[in-house]
Short mmCIF file of C-alpha atoms and ligand atoms in Angstrom, two decimals:
data_model
loop_
_atom_site.label_atom_id
_atom_site.label_comp_id
_atom_site.label_asym_id
_atom_site.label_seq_id
_atom_site.Cartn_x
_atom_site.Cartn_y
_atom_site.Cartn_z
CA MET B 4 -37.61 -19.34 -37.75
CA ILE B 5 -37.84 -22.80 -35.79
CA LEU B 6 -34.64 -24.82 -35.47
CA ILE B 7 -35.70 -28.72 -35.14
CA LYS B 8 -33.54 -31.31 -34.15
CA LEU B 9 -34.55 -34.80 -35.11
CA GLY B 10 -33.23 -36.88 -32.54
CA GLY B 11 -31.44 -40.57 -33.44
CA SER B 12 -34.01 -42.32 -31.35
CA VAL B 13 -36.76 -41.11 -33.45
CA ILE B 14 -35.26 -41.55 -36.88
CA THR B 15 -33.43 -45.01 -36.25
CA ASP B 16 -33.87 -47.87 -33.84
CA LYS B 17 -30.98 -46.90 -31.48
CA THR B 18 -30.62 -50.71 -30.16
CA GLN B 19 -29.76 -52.07 -33.45
CA TYR B 20 -26.78 -51.02 -35.74
CA ARG B 21 -27.97 -48.92 -38.92
CA ILE B 22 -31.70 -49.28 -38.85
CA PHE B 23 -33.39 -46.41 -40.49
CA ASN B 24 -36.94 -45.55 -39.41
CA ARG B 25 -38.22 -44.56 -42.95
CA GLU B 26 -41.85 -44.53 -42.34
CA ARG B 27 -41.40 -42.22 -39.17
CA VAL B 28 -39.08 -39.67 -40.98
CA ARG B 29 -41.77 -39.69 -43.85
CA ARG B 30 -44.16 -38.81 -41.57
CA LEU B 31 -41.94 -36.04 -39.74
CA CYS B 32 -41.24 -34.49 -43.00
CA ALA B 33 -45.00 -34.28 -43.98
CA GLU B 34 -45.52 -32.52 -40.57
CA ILE B 35 -43.14 -30.19 -40.85
CA ARG B 36 -43.96 -29.16 -44.48
CA ASP B 37 -47.83 -29.33 -43.60
CA SER B 38 -47.05 -27.21 -40.51
CA GLY B 39 -45.78 -24.12 -42.98
CA ALA B 40 -43.07 -23.53 -40.54
CA ASP B 41 -39.92 -21.78 -41.71
CA SER B 42 -37.32 -24.23 -40.44
CA VAL B 43 -33.87 -25.50 -40.22
CA ILE B 44 -33.22 -29.40 -39.36
CA VAL B 45 -30.47 -31.06 -37.62
CA HIS B 46 -30.30 -34.93 -36.95
CA GLY B 47 -28.87 -37.20 -34.69
CA ALA B 48 -26.83 -40.19 -35.48
CA GLY B 49 -28.75 -42.98 -33.74
CA SER B 50 -27.48 -46.35 -34.34
CA PHE B 51 -25.60 -45.01 -37.59
CA GLY B 52 -23.34 -43.16 -35.26
CA HIS B 53 -23.46 -44.32 -31.63
CA VAL B 54 -22.74 -48.08 -32.02
CA ILE B 55 -19.21 -47.77 -33.47
CA ALA B 56 -18.37 -44.84 -31.79
CA LYS B 57 -18.91 -46.31 -28.47
CA GLU B 58 -17.00 -49.65 -29.69
CA TYR B 59 -13.81 -47.60 -30.34
CA SER B 60 -14.52 -44.78 -27.79
CA LEU B 61 -14.35 -42.07 -30.67
CA GLN B 62 -15.51 -39.49 -27.94
CA LYS B 63 -11.96 -39.80 -26.58
CA GLY B 64 -10.37 -38.49 -29.64
CA SER B 65 -7.44 -40.36 -31.31
CA VAL B 66 -5.78 -42.44 -28.75
CA ASP B 67 -5.30 -45.66 -30.75
CA PRO B 68 -4.50 -46.59 -34.23
CA ALA B 69 -7.39 -49.18 -34.34
CA GLN B 70 -9.83 -45.92 -34.13
CA VAL B 71 -9.05 -45.03 -37.54
CA PRO B 72 -11.02 -47.28 -39.91
CA ALA B 73 -13.84 -46.64 -37.37
CA VAL B 74 -13.86 -42.99 -37.94
CA ALA B 75 -14.03 -43.83 -41.52
CA ARG B 76 -16.87 -46.26 -41.02
CA VAL B 77 -18.99 -43.90 -39.00
CA GLN B 78 -18.58 -40.84 -41.55
CA TYR B 79 -19.62 -43.17 -43.89
CA ASP B 80 -22.59 -44.28 -42.07
CA VAL B 81 -23.83 -41.07 -40.86
CA ARG B 82 -23.71 -39.58 -44.32
CA GLU B 83 -25.60 -42.75 -45.60
CA LEU B 84 -28.31 -41.76 -42.92
CA ASN B 85 -28.28 -38.11 -43.88
CA LEU B 86 -28.75 -38.87 -47.26
CA MET B 87 -31.93 -40.97 -46.24
CA VAL B 88 -33.28 -38.33 -44.58
CA ILE B 89 -32.58 -35.68 -47.20
CA ASP B 90 -34.39 -38.06 -49.67
CA GLU B 91 -37.36 -37.97 -47.39
CA LEU B 92 -37.26 -33.98 -47.53
CA LEU B 93 -37.22 -33.77 -50.90
CA ASN B 94 -40.13 -36.27 -51.43
CA ALA B 95 -41.95 -33.86 -49.02
CA GLY B 96 -41.37 -31.09 -51.21
CA ILE B 97 -38.54 -29.49 -48.81
CA PRO B 98 -35.51 -28.28 -50.84
CA ALA B 99 -32.78 -29.83 -48.59
CA VAL B 100 -28.92 -29.91 -49.06
CA SER B 101 -26.62 -31.94 -46.98
CA VAL B 102 -23.78 -30.05 -45.09
CA PRO B 103 -21.88 -32.96 -43.46
CA PRO B 104 -20.14 -31.50 -40.22
CA GLY B 105 -17.09 -33.86 -40.72
CA SER B 106 -16.02 -32.42 -44.05
CA CYS B 107 -17.12 -28.79 -43.40
CA PHE B 108 -16.18 -27.62 -40.24
CA MET B 109 -13.42 -28.56 -37.75
CA MET B 110 -13.55 -28.82 -33.79
CA ASP B 111 -11.27 -27.65 -31.21
CA ASN B 112 -11.00 -29.63 -27.98
CA GLY B 113 -14.58 -30.80 -28.52
CA ASN B 114 -15.89 -27.32 -29.64
CA LEU B 115 -17.39 -27.15 -33.13
CA LEU B 116 -15.79 -24.30 -35.21
CA LEU B 117 -18.11 -22.23 -37.40
CA ASP B 118 -15.88 -19.91 -38.36
CA ASP B 119 -17.17 -19.64 -41.69
CA PRO B 120 -21.07 -19.94 -42.13
CA GLU B 121 -21.23 -18.78 -45.74
CA VAL B 122 -22.33 -22.01 -47.01
CA LEU B 123 -25.19 -22.22 -44.44
CA LEU B 124 -26.18 -18.47 -44.93
CA SER B 125 -26.18 -18.97 -49.05
CA ALA B 126 -28.17 -21.86 -48.58
CA SER B 127 -30.86 -20.45 -46.43
CA ARG B 128 -30.96 -17.27 -48.36
CA LEU B 129 -32.01 -19.11 -51.27
CA GLY B 130 -34.73 -20.99 -49.60
CA ILE B 131 -32.72 -24.22 -49.42
CA MET B 132 -32.57 -26.04 -46.01
CA PRO B 133 -28.96 -26.73 -45.15
CA VAL B 134 -29.33 -30.18 -42.98
CA MET B 135 -26.51 -30.85 -40.47
CA PHE B 136 -26.20 -34.14 -38.23
CA GLY B 137 -24.19 -35.56 -35.50
CA ASP B 138 -20.59 -36.77 -36.93
CA VAL B 139 -17.30 -37.59 -36.56
CA VAL B 140 -15.27 -34.26 -36.76
CA PHE B 141 -11.65 -33.61 -37.17
CA ASP B 142 -10.43 -31.81 -33.99
CA ARG B 143 -7.33 -29.47 -33.61
CA SER B 144 -6.19 -30.91 -30.35
CA LYS B 145 -7.69 -34.30 -30.15
CA GLY B 146 -7.20 -35.65 -33.99
CA PHE B 147 -10.83 -36.16 -34.09
CA GLY B 148 -13.99 -35.98 -32.01
CA ILE B 149 -17.75 -36.63 -31.62
CA CYS B 150 -19.71 -33.58 -32.57
CA SER B 151 -23.36 -34.25 -31.67
CA GLY B 152 -26.50 -32.84 -33.22
CA ASP B 153 -27.20 -30.97 -29.76
CA GLN B 154 -23.91 -29.36 -30.14
CA ILE B 155 -24.56 -28.26 -33.68
CA MET B 156 -28.23 -26.94 -32.56
CA GLU B 157 -26.37 -24.53 -30.29
CA VAL B 158 -24.13 -23.40 -32.94
CA LEU B 159 -26.93 -22.62 -35.39
CA CYS B 160 -28.77 -21.05 -32.65
CA GLU B 161 -26.15 -18.42 -32.50
CA LEU B 162 -26.32 -18.20 -36.15
CA TYR B 163 -29.91 -17.98 -36.83
CA HIS B 164 -31.38 -16.78 -33.87
CA PRO B 165 -34.50 -18.79 -34.10
CA ASP B 166 -37.87 -17.91 -32.32
CA LYS B 167 -38.14 -21.33 -31.04
CA VAL B 168 -35.97 -24.74 -30.58
CA VAL B 169 -37.59 -28.09 -30.86
CA PHE B 170 -35.92 -31.27 -29.85
CA VAL B 171 -37.99 -34.28 -31.29
CA SER B 172 -37.55 -37.63 -29.45
CA ASP B 173 -39.11 -40.66 -28.96
CA VAL B 174 -40.63 -40.06 -25.49
CA ASP B 175 -42.93 -37.33 -24.25
CA GLY B 176 -40.49 -34.99 -22.66
CA LEU B 177 -38.58 -35.23 -19.48
CA PHE B 178 -39.59 -37.24 -16.95
CA GLU B 179 -38.53 -37.61 -13.18
CA LYS B 180 -37.21 -41.01 -13.97
CA ASP B 181 -36.73 -43.08 -17.06
CA PRO B 182 -40.43 -43.78 -18.18
CA LYS B 183 -39.31 -46.96 -20.24
CA THR B 184 -38.22 -48.59 -17.06
CA ASN B 185 -40.46 -46.54 -14.50
CA PRO B 186 -44.10 -46.63 -16.28
CA ASP B 187 -45.41 -44.38 -13.35
CA SER B 188 -42.85 -41.79 -13.52
CA LYS B 189 -44.53 -38.27 -13.99
CA LEU B 190 -43.82 -35.72 -16.88
CA LEU B 191 -42.09 -32.52 -16.07
CA THR B 192 -43.69 -29.77 -18.51
CA GLU B 193 -41.38 -27.17 -17.68
CA VAL B 194 -37.36 -27.45 -16.49
CA THR B 195 -35.14 -25.24 -14.83
CA SER B 196 -31.43 -25.95 -14.13
CA GLU B 197 -32.45 -26.39 -10.62
CA LEU B 198 -34.85 -29.17 -11.39
CA LEU B 199 -32.50 -30.80 -13.46
CA ASN B 200 -30.15 -31.46 -10.79
CA CYS B 201 -32.63 -33.57 -8.88
CA ILE B 202 -33.52 -36.06 -11.99
CA SER B 203 -31.95 -39.29 -12.60
CA SER B 204 -30.26 -40.07 -15.86
CA ASP B 205 -29.96 -43.75 -16.32
CA SER B 206 -29.47 -44.65 -20.11
CA SER B 207 -29.73 -48.45 -21.16
CA VAL B 208 -28.53 -47.73 -24.83
CA ALA B 209 -25.37 -47.12 -26.47
CA ASP B 210 -25.06 -43.26 -26.42
CA VAL B 211 -21.54 -41.47 -26.57
CA THR B 212 -22.90 -37.92 -26.22
CA GLY B 213 -24.43 -37.89 -22.69
CA GLY B 214 -27.81 -39.03 -22.99
CA VAL B 215 -30.76 -37.08 -21.44
CA ARG B 216 -29.02 -34.98 -19.07
CA ALA B 217 -26.44 -33.34 -21.60
CA LYS B 218 -29.53 -32.86 -24.12
CA MET B 219 -31.42 -30.86 -21.06
CA GLU B 220 -28.30 -29.16 -20.34
CA ALA B 221 -27.86 -28.04 -24.05
CA MET B 222 -31.62 -26.89 -24.01
CA LEU B 223 -31.23 -24.91 -21.15
CA ARG B 224 -28.23 -23.17 -22.73
CA MET B 225 -30.57 -22.24 -25.76
CA THR B 226 -33.44 -20.63 -23.93
CA SER B 227 -33.49 -17.08 -23.69
CA SER B 228 -36.29 -14.50 -22.46
CA GLU B 229 -37.70 -14.56 -26.10
CA ARG B 230 -36.91 -18.34 -26.96
CA ASP B 231 -38.37 -21.64 -25.87
CA CYS B 232 -36.71 -24.91 -25.90
CA VAL B 233 -39.15 -27.73 -26.20
CA LEU B 234 -38.68 -31.74 -26.05
CA ILE B 235 -41.66 -33.69 -27.65
CA ASN B 236 -42.35 -36.94 -28.89
CA GLY B 237 -42.19 -37.44 -32.59
CA SER B 238 -43.49 -41.04 -32.49
CA VAL B 239 -46.92 -39.76 -31.79
CA GLU B 240 -48.60 -38.65 -35.34
CA GLY B 241 -49.38 -34.83 -35.51
CA ARG B 242 -47.77 -33.73 -32.52
CA LEU B 243 -44.72 -32.07 -34.13
CA CYS B 244 -47.19 -30.62 -36.67
CA SER B 245 -49.37 -29.10 -33.95
CA LEU B 246 -46.25 -27.57 -31.95
CA LEU B 247 -44.94 -25.87 -35.19
CA LYS B 248 -48.26 -24.26 -35.73
CA GLY B 249 -48.06 -22.93 -32.11
CA GLU B 250 -50.88 -25.43 -30.62
CA ARG B 251 -50.32 -26.67 -26.91
CA VAL B 252 -49.10 -30.39 -26.75
CA ILE B 253 -47.68 -32.76 -24.33
CA SER B 254 -43.82 -31.64 -24.02
CA THR B 255 -41.41 -30.44 -21.76
CA THR B 256 -40.17 -26.70 -22.34
CA ALA B 257 -36.74 -25.89 -21.14
CA LYS B 258 -36.89 -22.24 -19.42
CA GLY B 259 -34.24 -19.69 -17.45
CA GLY B 260 -31.09 -20.83 -18.78
CA LEU B 261 -28.51 -23.14 -17.32
C1 LIG R 124 -23.99 -38.37 -32.20
O1 LIG R 124 -24.93 -37.35 -32.60
C2 LIG R 124 -22.86 -38.27 -33.35
C3 LIG R 124 -22.13 -39.60 -33.44
C4 LIG R 124 -22.10 -40.52 -32.64
C5 LIG R 124 -21.39 -39.94 -34.60
P1 LIG R 124 -26.31 -37.11 -31.54
O2 LIG R 124 -25.67 -37.22 -30.04
O3 LIG R 124 -26.72 -35.95 -32.04
O4 LIG R 124 -26.90 -38.37 -31.90
P2 LIG R 124 -28.74 -38.80 -31.21
O5 LIG R 124 -29.64 -37.78 -31.43
O6 LIG R 124 -28.13 -38.66 -29.94
O7 LIG R 124 -28.42 -40.28 -31.90
#
């Protein structure tokens, strides 16, 4: 099984509130179908989550009553995004159901608690893909918090033991420096924790879940001797399909644990 995260930067325009990239999602769903890979998808929140979450500092937990309407708004927005993704999966012929972390699970001090995975496992057993996503989740210690798609990937990794983990982004992989501001920057085909310490991680867009560094750290935690964790560019047509079919593509592979 292959666990795939469609990043918010690939499925939305992360710089503009609530802009869904439908054409790209449609193509990526078709690529997943055409690859024939047995997969489970998680997706990020992109501009449906980060913009308001940042404005109201939702990642700090409950610190101000003014955050309350923002919690409800973000949950609504990311559900709408999720249903648009699900719609594209269904249109591609992939039976998928929405499993909103914010109403199915709790967090405790920022850690997602998946004490009872029965819903997820029941869907998978029936050949139905449960689709989770970055969300605002109630938290036993902090009232609420942001649960990123990357955190969900880690928890699902423990649950499903996938053969491969794939993060689909809008860059070719990890670069020494941000390729959007440094066009000559070199792509790193392999990343270890030692290498990660030498990399700059500036980010110019709203992101409450740590940007590139947090992603690479999460990726490294998901690696094992049998499992690679790969970051690829989903805005290049055909790349995800090729990777899922086991072909070599331009990408960054995390290795060796954190
Ligand atoms: C963030 O999820 C969730 C919210 C801000 C509500 P992610 O961190 O997984 O989203 P992307 O992939 O960075 O957009």
